mmCIF file of C-alpha atoms in Angstrom:
data_model
loop_
_atom_site.group_PDB
_atom_site.id
_atom_site.type_symbol
_atom_site.label_atom_id
_atom_site.label_comp_id
_atom_site.label_asym_id
_atom_site.label_seq_id
_atom_site.Cartn_x
_atom_site.Cartn_y
_atom_site.Cartn_z
ATOM 1 C CA MET A 1 -85.352 -31.038 112.041
ATOM 2 C CA LYS A 2 -82.016 -30.929 114.550
ATOM 3 C CA ASN A 3 -79.260 -30.017 111.878
ATOM 4 C CA LEU A 4 -79.552 -27.091 109.134
ATOM 5 C CA THR A 5 -77.183 -27.788 106.215
ATOM 6 C CA VAL A 6 -75.805 -24.965 104.767
ATOM 7 C CA GLY A 7 -73.858 -24.258 101.486
ATOM 8 C CA LEU A 8 -71.286 -21.871 100.486
ATOM 9 C CA VAL A 9 -70.185 -20.593 97.041
ATOM 10 C CA GLN A 10 -66.870 -19.366 96.215
ATOM 11 C CA GLN A 11 -66.103 -18.372 92.910
ATOM 12 C CA SER A 12 -64.191 -15.741 90.532
ATOM 13 C CA CYS A 13 -65.841 -13.597 88.527
ATOM 14 C CA SER A 14 -65.114 -11.379 85.459
ATOM 15 C CA ALA A 15 -67.068 -8.573 83.285
ATOM 16 C CA ASP A 16 -69.534 -10.985 81.881
ATOM 17 C CA ARG A 17 -72.718 -10.619 83.808
ATOM 18 C CA GLU A 18 -74.680 -13.328 82.700
ATOM 19 C CA ALA A 19 -71.516 -16.094 83.098
ATOM 20 C CA ASN A 20 -71.237 -14.386 86.988
ATOM 21 C CA VAL A 21 -74.756 -15.624 87.258
ATOM 22 C CA ARG A 22 -75.000 -19.085 85.586
ATOM 23 C CA ALA A 23 -71.465 -19.720 87.710
ATOM 24 C CA SER A 24 -73.482 -18.930 90.576
ATOM 25 C CA MET A 25 -76.657 -20.465 89.883
ATOM 26 C CA GLU A 26 -74.425 -23.801 88.906
ATOM 27 C CA GLY A 27 -72.630 -23.713 91.973
ATOM 28 C CA ILE A 28 -76.609 -22.896 94.290
ATOM 29 C CA ARG A 29 -77.700 -26.103 92.307
ATOM 30 C CA ARG A 30 -74.524 -28.330 93.762
ATOM 31 C CA ALA A 31 -75.137 -27.190 96.807
ATOM 32 C CA ALA A 32 -78.914 -27.985 96.726
ATOM 33 C CA ASP A 33 -78.431 -31.290 95.369
ATOM 34 C CA GLN A 34 -76.145 -32.265 98.318
ATOM 35 C CA GLY A 35 -79.088 -31.331 100.986
ATOM 36 C CA ALA A 36 -78.142 -27.573 101.485
ATOM 37 C CA GLU A 37 -81.468 -25.561 102.839
ATOM 38 C CA LEU A 38 -79.435 -22.358 102.894
ATOM 39 C CA VAL A 39 -77.298 -21.386 100.309
ATOM 40 C CA VAL A 40 -74.877 -18.290 100.567
ATOM 41 C CA LEU A 41 -73.324 -16.095 97.877
ATOM 42 C CA GLN A 42 -70.486 -13.618 97.992
ATOM 43 C CA GLU A 43 -70.395 -10.716 98.169
ATOM 44 C CA LEU A 44 -71.052 -8.479 94.454
ATOM 45 C CA HIS A 45 -71.323 -11.682 92.697
ATOM 46 C CA THR A 46 -72.913 -10.521 89.130
ATOM 47 C CA GLY A 47 -69.458 -8.709 88.729
ATOM 48 C CA LEU A 48 -66.261 -7.787 88.956
ATOM 49 C CA TYR A 49 -65.436 -5.426 91.927
ATOM 50 C CA PHE A 50 -65.597 -2.404 90.689
ATOM 51 C CA CYS A 51 -64.254 -0.370 94.054
ATOM 52 C CA GLN A 52 -61.097 -0.474 92.765
ATOM 53 C CA SER A 53 -61.395 2.610 91.321
ATOM 54 C CA GLU A 54 -63.952 5.943 91.235
ATOM 55 C CA ASP A 55 -65.773 6.189 87.509
ATOM 56 C CA THR A 56 -69.581 7.129 87.983
ATOM 57 C CA ALA A 57 -69.765 4.481 84.408
ATOM 58 C CA CYS A 58 -70.077 1.829 86.906
ATOM 59 C CA PHE A 59 -73.122 3.316 88.724
ATOM 60 C CA ASP A 60 -74.943 1.582 85.291
ATOM 61 C CA GLN A 61 -74.574 -1.775 86.811
ATOM 62 C CA ALA A 62 -76.738 -0.706 89.523
ATOM 63 C CA GLU A 63 -80.397 -2.599 90.079
ATOM 64 C CA THR A 64 -83.535 -2.125 91.842
ATOM 65 C CA ILE A 65 -85.303 -4.177 94.434
ATOM 66 C CA PRO A 66 -87.208 -6.135 93.032
ATOM 67 C CA GLY A 67 -84.817 -6.571 89.817
ATOM 68 C CA PRO A 68 -83.315 -8.713 87.291
ATOM 69 C CA SER A 69 -80.821 -10.406 90.127
ATOM 70 C CA THR A 70 -83.913 -11.049 92.508
ATOM 71 C CA GLU A 71 -86.038 -12.044 89.919
ATOM 72 C CA GLU A 72 -83.412 -14.962 88.332
ATOM 73 C CA LEU A 73 -82.133 -16.150 92.083
ATOM 74 C CA GLY A 74 -86.298 -15.844 93.394
ATOM 75 C CA ALA A 75 -86.997 -18.865 90.528
ATOM 76 C CA LEU A 76 -84.363 -20.408 91.523
ATOM 77 C CA ALA A 77 -84.944 -20.643 95.315
ATOM 78 C CA ARG A 78 -88.406 -21.150 94.428
ATOM 79 C CA GLU A 79 -87.290 -24.466 92.361
ATOM 80 C CA LEU A 80 -85.123 -25.886 94.575
ATOM 81 C CA GLY A 81 -87.270 -25.419 97.487
ATOM 82 C CA ILE A 82 -84.405 -23.577 99.473
ATOM 83 C CA VAL A 83 -83.633 -20.135 100.981
ATOM 84 C CA LEU A 84 -81.012 -17.864 99.306
ATOM 85 C CA VAL A 85 -78.546 -15.593 100.499
ATOM 86 C CA THR A 86 -77.698 -13.147 97.694
ATOM 87 C CA SER A 87 -75.869 -9.969 97.680
ATOM 88 C CA LEU A 88 -76.121 -6.873 94.556
ATOM 89 C CA PHE A 89 -75.560 -3.281 93.705
ATOM 90 C CA GLU A 90 -78.539 -1.187 94.970
ATOM 91 C CA LYS A 91 -80.100 1.635 92.513
ATOM 92 C CA ARG A 92 -82.821 2.895 95.206
ATOM 93 C CA ALA A 93 -83.324 5.948 93.314
ATOM 94 C CA PRO A 94 -81.562 8.497 90.979
ATOM 95 C CA GLY A 95 -78.067 8.929 92.311
ATOM 96 C CA LEU A 96 -79.261 7.125 95.712
ATOM 97 C CA TYR A 97 -77.026 3.422 96.094
ATOM 98 C CA HIS A 98 -76.265 0.391 98.755
ATOM 99 C CA ASN A 99 -74.271 -2.421 98.753
ATOM 100 C CA THR A 100 -77.302 -4.807 100.311
ATOM 101 C CA ALA A 101 -77.850 -8.274 100.777
ATOM 102 C CA VAL A 102 -81.217 -9.376 99.768
ATOM 103 C CA VAL A 103 -82.710 -13.272 101.294
ATOM 104 C CA LEU A 104 -84.430 -14.839 99.146
ATOM 105 C CA GLU A 105 -87.478 -17.338 100.944
ATOM 106 C CA LYS A 106 -87.975 -21.070 99.531
ATOM 107 C CA ASP A 107 -91.094 -20.003 97.927
ATOM 108 C CA GLY A 108 -88.937 -17.222 96.094
ATOM 109 C CA SER A 109 -90.121 -14.233 97.491
ATOM 110 C CA ILE A 110 -87.862 -11.602 99.407
ATOM 111 C CA ALA A 111 -88.058 -12.537 103.014
ATOM 112 C CA GLY A 112 -85.675 -9.680 103.683
ATOM 113 C CA ILE A 113 -82.915 -6.563 102.771
ATOM 114 C CA TYR A 114 -80.192 -5.748 104.639
ATOM 115 C CA ARG A 115 -78.026 -2.788 103.600
ATOM 116 C CA LYS A 116 -74.424 -2.503 104.491
ATOM 117 C CA MET A 117 -73.515 0.039 107.395
ATOM 118 C CA HIS A 118 -70.276 0.138 107.404
ATOM 119 C CA ILE A 119 -68.371 1.239 104.471
ATOM 120 C CA PRO A 120 -64.840 1.421 103.630
ATOM 121 C CA ASP A 121 -62.808 4.142 101.816
ATOM 122 C CA ASP A 122 -59.084 2.659 101.378
ATOM 123 C CA PRO A 123 -56.414 2.112 98.494
ATOM 124 C CA GLY A 124 -58.500 -0.477 96.219
ATOM 125 C CA TYR A 125 -61.888 -0.284 98.176
ATOM 126 C CA TYR A 126 -63.341 3.020 97.482
ATOM 127 C CA GLU A 127 -66.389 1.922 98.367
ATOM 128 C CA LYS A 128 -67.797 5.420 99.827
ATOM 129 C CA PHE A 129 -67.946 6.648 96.476
ATOM 130 C CA TYR A 130 -70.563 3.990 95.282
ATOM 131 C CA PHE A 131 -72.595 3.714 98.604
ATOM 132 C CA THR A 132 -74.558 4.948 100.910
ATOM 133 C CA PRO A 133 -74.583 3.764 104.451
ATOM 134 C CA GLY A 134 -77.807 1.486 105.193
ATOM 135 C CA ASP A 135 -80.573 2.810 107.025
ATOM 136 C CA LEU A 136 -82.085 -0.777 108.079
ATOM 137 C CA GLY A 137 -80.205 -1.107 111.425
ATOM 138 C CA PHE A 138 -78.512 -4.194 112.061
ATOM 139 C CA THR A 139 -82.247 -6.457 112.213
ATOM 140 C CA PRO A 140 -81.937 -9.999 111.697
ATOM 141 C CA ILE A 141 -84.499 -11.513 108.729
ATOM 142 C CA ASP A 142 -87.136 -14.372 109.481
ATOM 143 C CA THR A 143 -86.812 -17.285 106.858
ATOM 144 C CA SER A 144 -88.000 -20.728 107.153
ATOM 145 C CA VAL A 145 -84.981 -22.198 108.045
ATOM 146 C CA GLY A 146 -84.164 -19.936 111.448
ATOM 147 C CA ARG A 147 -83.798 -15.230 112.213
ATOM 148 C CA LEU A 148 -80.579 -15.132 109.782
ATOM 149 C CA GLY A 149 -78.270 -11.623 110.854
ATOM 150 C CA VAL A 150 -77.146 -10.644 107.540
ATOM 151 C CA LEU A 151 -74.135 -8.339 107.717
ATOM 152 C CA VAL A 152 -71.731 -7.437 104.583
ATOM 153 C CA CYS A 153 -67.880 -7.791 104.333
ATOM 154 C CA TRP A 154 -66.801 -4.284 105.878
ATOM 155 C CA ASP A 155 -69.366 -5.017 108.561
ATOM 156 C CA GLN A 156 -67.187 -8.698 109.720
ATOM 157 C CA TRP A 157 -64.303 -6.121 112.019
ATOM 158 C CA TYR A 158 -67.163 -4.628 114.134
ATOM 159 C CA PRO A 159 -68.432 -6.368 116.730
ATOM 160 C CA GLU A 160 -71.031 -3.922 117.763
ATOM 161 C CA ALA A 161 -72.770 -5.448 114.806
ATOM 162 C CA ALA A 162 -72.397 -8.861 115.258
ATOM 163 C CA ARG A 163 -73.514 -8.563 119.269
ATOM 164 C CA LEU A 164 -76.937 -6.584 118.439
ATOM 165 C CA MET A 165 -77.945 -8.912 115.471
ATOM 166 C CA ALA A 166 -77.434 -11.589 117.981
ATOM 167 C CA MET A 167 -78.480 -9.266 120.859
ATOM 168 C CA ALA A 168 -81.977 -9.143 118.121
ATOM 169 C CA GLY A 169 -82.348 -13.129 117.863
ATOM 170 C CA ALA A 170 -80.462 -13.738 115.204
ATOM 171 C CA ASP A 171 -79.895 -17.794 115.211
ATOM 172 C CA LEU A 172 -76.557 -17.288 112.487
ATOM 173 C CA LEU A 173 -74.180 -14.499 111.303
ATOM 174 C CA ILE A 174 -73.968 -14.344 107.605
ATOM 175 C CA TYR A 175 -71.113 -12.152 105.557
ATOM 176 C CA PRO A 176 -70.768 -12.159 102.195
ATOM 177 C CA THR A 177 -67.889 -10.961 101.240
ATOM 178 C CA ALA A 178 -64.988 -9.697 98.849
ATOM 179 C CA ILE A 179 -61.564 -9.221 100.634
ATOM 180 C CA GLY A 180 -57.919 -9.774 98.931
ATOM 181 C CA TRP A 181 -54.208 -8.946 99.006
ATOM 182 C CA ASP A 182 -52.783 -6.104 97.419
ATOM 183 C CA PRO A 183 -50.483 -7.983 95.389
ATOM 184 C CA ARG A 184 -47.518 -5.573 96.237
ATOM 185 C CA ASP A 185 -47.518 -7.168 100.034
ATOM 186 C CA ASP A 186 -44.751 -10.051 101.044
ATOM 187 C CA GLN A 187 -46.363 -13.260 101.925
ATOM 188 C CA GLU A 188 -45.637 -12.628 105.577
ATOM 189 C CA GLU A 189 -48.246 -9.379 105.670
ATOM 190 C CA GLN A 190 -50.558 -11.767 103.546
ATOM 191 C CA GLN A 191 -50.884 -14.117 105.848
ATOM 192 C CA ARG A 192 -51.407 -11.620 108.197
ATOM 193 C CA GLN A 193 -53.981 -10.119 106.755
ATOM 194 C CA LEU A 194 -55.939 -13.774 106.258
ATOM 195 C CA GLN A 195 -55.193 -14.725 109.926
ATOM 196 C CA ALA A 196 -56.735 -11.581 111.477
ATOM 197 C CA TRP A 197 -59.587 -11.991 108.919
ATOM 198 C CA VAL A 198 -60.383 -15.237 110.353
ATOM 199 C CA THR A 199 -59.776 -14.432 113.839
ATOM 200 C CA ILE A 200 -61.862 -11.360 113.557
ATOM 201 C CA GLN A 201 -65.130 -13.780 112.747
ATOM 202 C CA ARG A 202 -64.735 -16.496 114.690
ATOM 203 C CA SER A 203 -64.166 -14.371 117.896
ATOM 204 C CA HIS A 204 -67.736 -13.155 116.913
ATOM 205 C CA ALA A 205 -69.094 -16.707 116.966
ATOM 206 C CA VAL A 206 -67.571 -17.145 120.773
ATOM 207 C CA ALA A 207 -68.490 -13.919 121.639
ATOM 208 C CA ASN A 208 -72.561 -14.560 121.016
ATOM 209 C CA GLY A 209 -72.547 -18.296 120.819
ATOM 210 C CA ILE A 210 -73.550 -18.787 117.357
ATOM 211 C CA PRO A 211 -72.741 -19.834 114.129
ATOM 212 C CA VAL A 212 -70.560 -17.585 111.761
ATOM 213 C CA ILE A 213 -70.882 -18.374 107.956
ATOM 214 C CA SER A 214 -68.495 -16.416 105.705
ATOM 215 C CA VAL A 215 -67.928 -16.459 101.822
ATOM 216 C CA ASN A 216 -65.532 -14.601 100.341
ATOM 217 C CA ARG A 217 -64.511 -14.574 96.394
ATOM 218 C CA VAL A 218 -61.778 -15.915 94.345
ATOM 219 C CA GLY A 219 -59.092 -14.815 91.632
ATOM 220 C CA PHE A 220 -56.724 -11.741 90.473
ATOM 221 C CA GLU A 221 -59.051 -9.067 89.722
ATOM 222 C CA SER A 222 -56.893 -6.239 87.612
ATOM 223 C CA ALA A 223 -57.069 -2.293 88.748
ATOM 224 C CA PRO A 224 -58.882 0.071 86.040
ATOM 225 C CA GLU A 225 -55.960 2.481 86.309
ATOM 226 C CA GLU A 226 -52.906 1.916 85.201
ATOM 227 C CA THR A 227 -51.477 3.312 88.972
ATOM 228 C CA GLY A 228 -53.450 0.560 91.116
ATOM 229 C CA ALA A 229 -51.950 -3.510 91.711
ATOM 230 C CA GLY A 230 -55.251 -5.375 90.957
ATOM 231 C CA ALA A 231 -56.724 -7.706 93.891
ATOM 232 C CA GLN A 232 -55.752 -10.971 94.999
ATOM 233 C CA PHE A 233 -58.845 -12.249 96.424
ATOM 234 C CA TRP A 234 -58.232 -14.481 98.836
ATOM 235 C CA GLY A 235 -61.188 -17.297 99.284
ATOM 236 C CA HIS A 236 -60.763 -19.519 102.662
ATOM 237 C CA SER A 237 -64.906 -18.627 102.608
ATOM 238 C CA PHE A 238 -65.590 -21.096 105.871
ATOM 239 C CA VAL A 239 -68.346 -21.870 108.415
ATOM 240 C CA ALA A 240 -67.552 -21.651 112.203
ATOM 241 C CA GLY A 241 -69.332 -23.489 115.146
ATOM 242 C CA CYS A 242 -70.409 -21.208 118.382
ATOM 243 C CA GLN A 243 -67.507 -21.571 119.806
ATOM 244 C CA GLY A 244 -65.312 -20.287 117.105
ATOM 245 C CA GLU A 245 -64.276 -24.092 115.659
ATOM 246 C CA ILE A 246 -64.117 -24.070 111.958
ATOM 247 C CA ILE A 247 -66.334 -26.798 110.781
ATOM 248 C CA VAL A 248 -65.455 -26.071 107.164
ATOM 249 C CA GLN A 249 -63.386 -23.779 105.052
ATOM 250 C CA ALA A 250 -62.067 -23.677 101.095
ATOM 251 C CA GLY A 251 -58.801 -22.680 99.702
ATOM 252 C CA GLU A 252 -57.965 -20.306 97.477
ATOM 253 C CA ARG A 253 -59.705 -21.675 94.210
ATOM 254 C CA GLU A 254 -63.186 -21.867 92.892
ATOM 255 C CA GLU A 255 -65.226 -24.008 95.644
ATOM 256 C CA VAL A 256 -69.185 -25.083 96.950
ATOM 257 C CA LEU A 257 -68.723 -25.776 100.563
ATOM 258 C CA LEU A 258 -71.352 -27.603 102.955
ATOM 259 C CA ALA A 259 -71.985 -27.697 106.510
ATOM 260 C CA ASP A 260 -74.174 -29.365 109.079
ATOM 261 C CA LEU A 261 -75.048 -26.920 111.830
ATOM 262 C CA ASP A 262 -76.922 -27.793 114.868
ATOM 263 C CA ARG A 263 -79.772 -25.840 115.653
ATOM 264 C CA GLU A 264 -79.771 -26.825 119.342
ATOM 265 C CA ARG A 265 -75.768 -26.097 120.051
ATOM 266 C CA SER A 266 -76.184 -22.409 120.663
ATOM 267 C CA GLU A 267 -78.865 -22.942 123.592
ATOM 268 C CA SER A 268 -76.074 -25.350 125.445
ATOM 269 C CA VAL A 269 -72.837 -23.612 124.621
ATOM 270 C CA ARG A 270 -74.553 -20.583 125.968
ATOM 271 C CA ARG A 271 -75.781 -22.049 128.893
ATOM 272 C CA ILE A 272 -71.234 -22.702 129.921
ATOM 273 C CA TRP A 273 -70.599 -20.133 128.554
ATOM 274 C CA PRO A 274 -73.723 -17.123 129.747
ATOM 275 C CA PHE A 275 -71.476 -14.086 127.999
ATOM 276 C CA LEU A 276 -75.178 -12.429 126.898
ATOM 277 C CA ARG A 277 -76.175 -12.927 130.322
ATOM 278 C CA ASP A 278 -72.980 -11.135 131.990
ATOM 279 C CA ARG A 279 -72.360 -8.382 129.834
ATOM 280 C CA ARG A 280 -72.718 -5.143 132.429
ATOM 281 C CA ILE A 281 -74.398 -3.045 129.952
ATOM 282 C CA ASP A 282 -74.743 -0.400 133.021
ATOM 283 C CA ALA A 283 -70.967 0.394 132.657
ATOM 284 C CA TYR A 284 -70.911 0.409 128.825
ATOM 285 C CA ALA A 285 -72.283 4.051 127.601
ATOM 286 C CA GLU A 286 -69.058 5.460 126.965
ATOM 287 C CA LEU A 287 -69.428 2.712 123.931
ATOM 288 C CA THR A 288 -71.197 4.986 121.638
ATOM 289 C CA ARG A 289 -68.336 7.596 121.852
ATOM 290 C CA ARG A 290 -66.053 7.794 118.603
ATOM 291 C CA TYR A 291 -62.875 7.629 121.296
ATOM 292 C CA ARG A 292 -61.854 8.027 124.704
ATOM 293 C CA ASP A 293 -59.517 10.803 125.333
#
């Protein structure tokens, strides 16, 4: 088929894992019922965003791959005949953990995984305490609906990650995400942050000539410590086309989005905007330096 229908499940989360998974599965079913062949969930959708503080007890939430989430969601992918992108806190070995996206094929099998490469450490986002940086590189995952360039949240600020996925043949860029405002920021600052987040990801679509799917969570999650203000996750999940055009975008409430993507559009866009052709790789050696003095 020429078109690919994708579904995005934007949801709020609580401390009740079963309720969160049930909400995710309900959203997946709604998307599949409307024709979605590929469904994407947000980052760490089985629980609260625990990285607002550093607490060793949170490591108990991690799970193995294969494990409970891949079994539950794999069975649903098989039942619905869809490709599913999910996100979990991976326990790889004792004391070794990753923030990992898992792609499940239509038969419920694991098509591949991506371990988050860029790990933030900011107030309210203390991910370096929990996650070891990924070791699988920027490698697309082959599925029955195409080659998926799956990245995770903080990766979305890095054009290098998007470019490497595109150079490896990704048909789409996919970003499960958990990002929000500090409630203490004024409205103008909040809007600047939101627009920067949308703009940088649209630019990846433009620079690489491929669609971008970004799925964020919603809702206020209080900080576990009295000193924190909590996080208001801003939602606004969206799909951008190959020239950065917004195809569909959510608001700040729970929502299931559907978008139709033209599988042939990347070819036509890259013919008129041949950015990949005109790269000057002979002049880019200094990109591997941390900073130019």
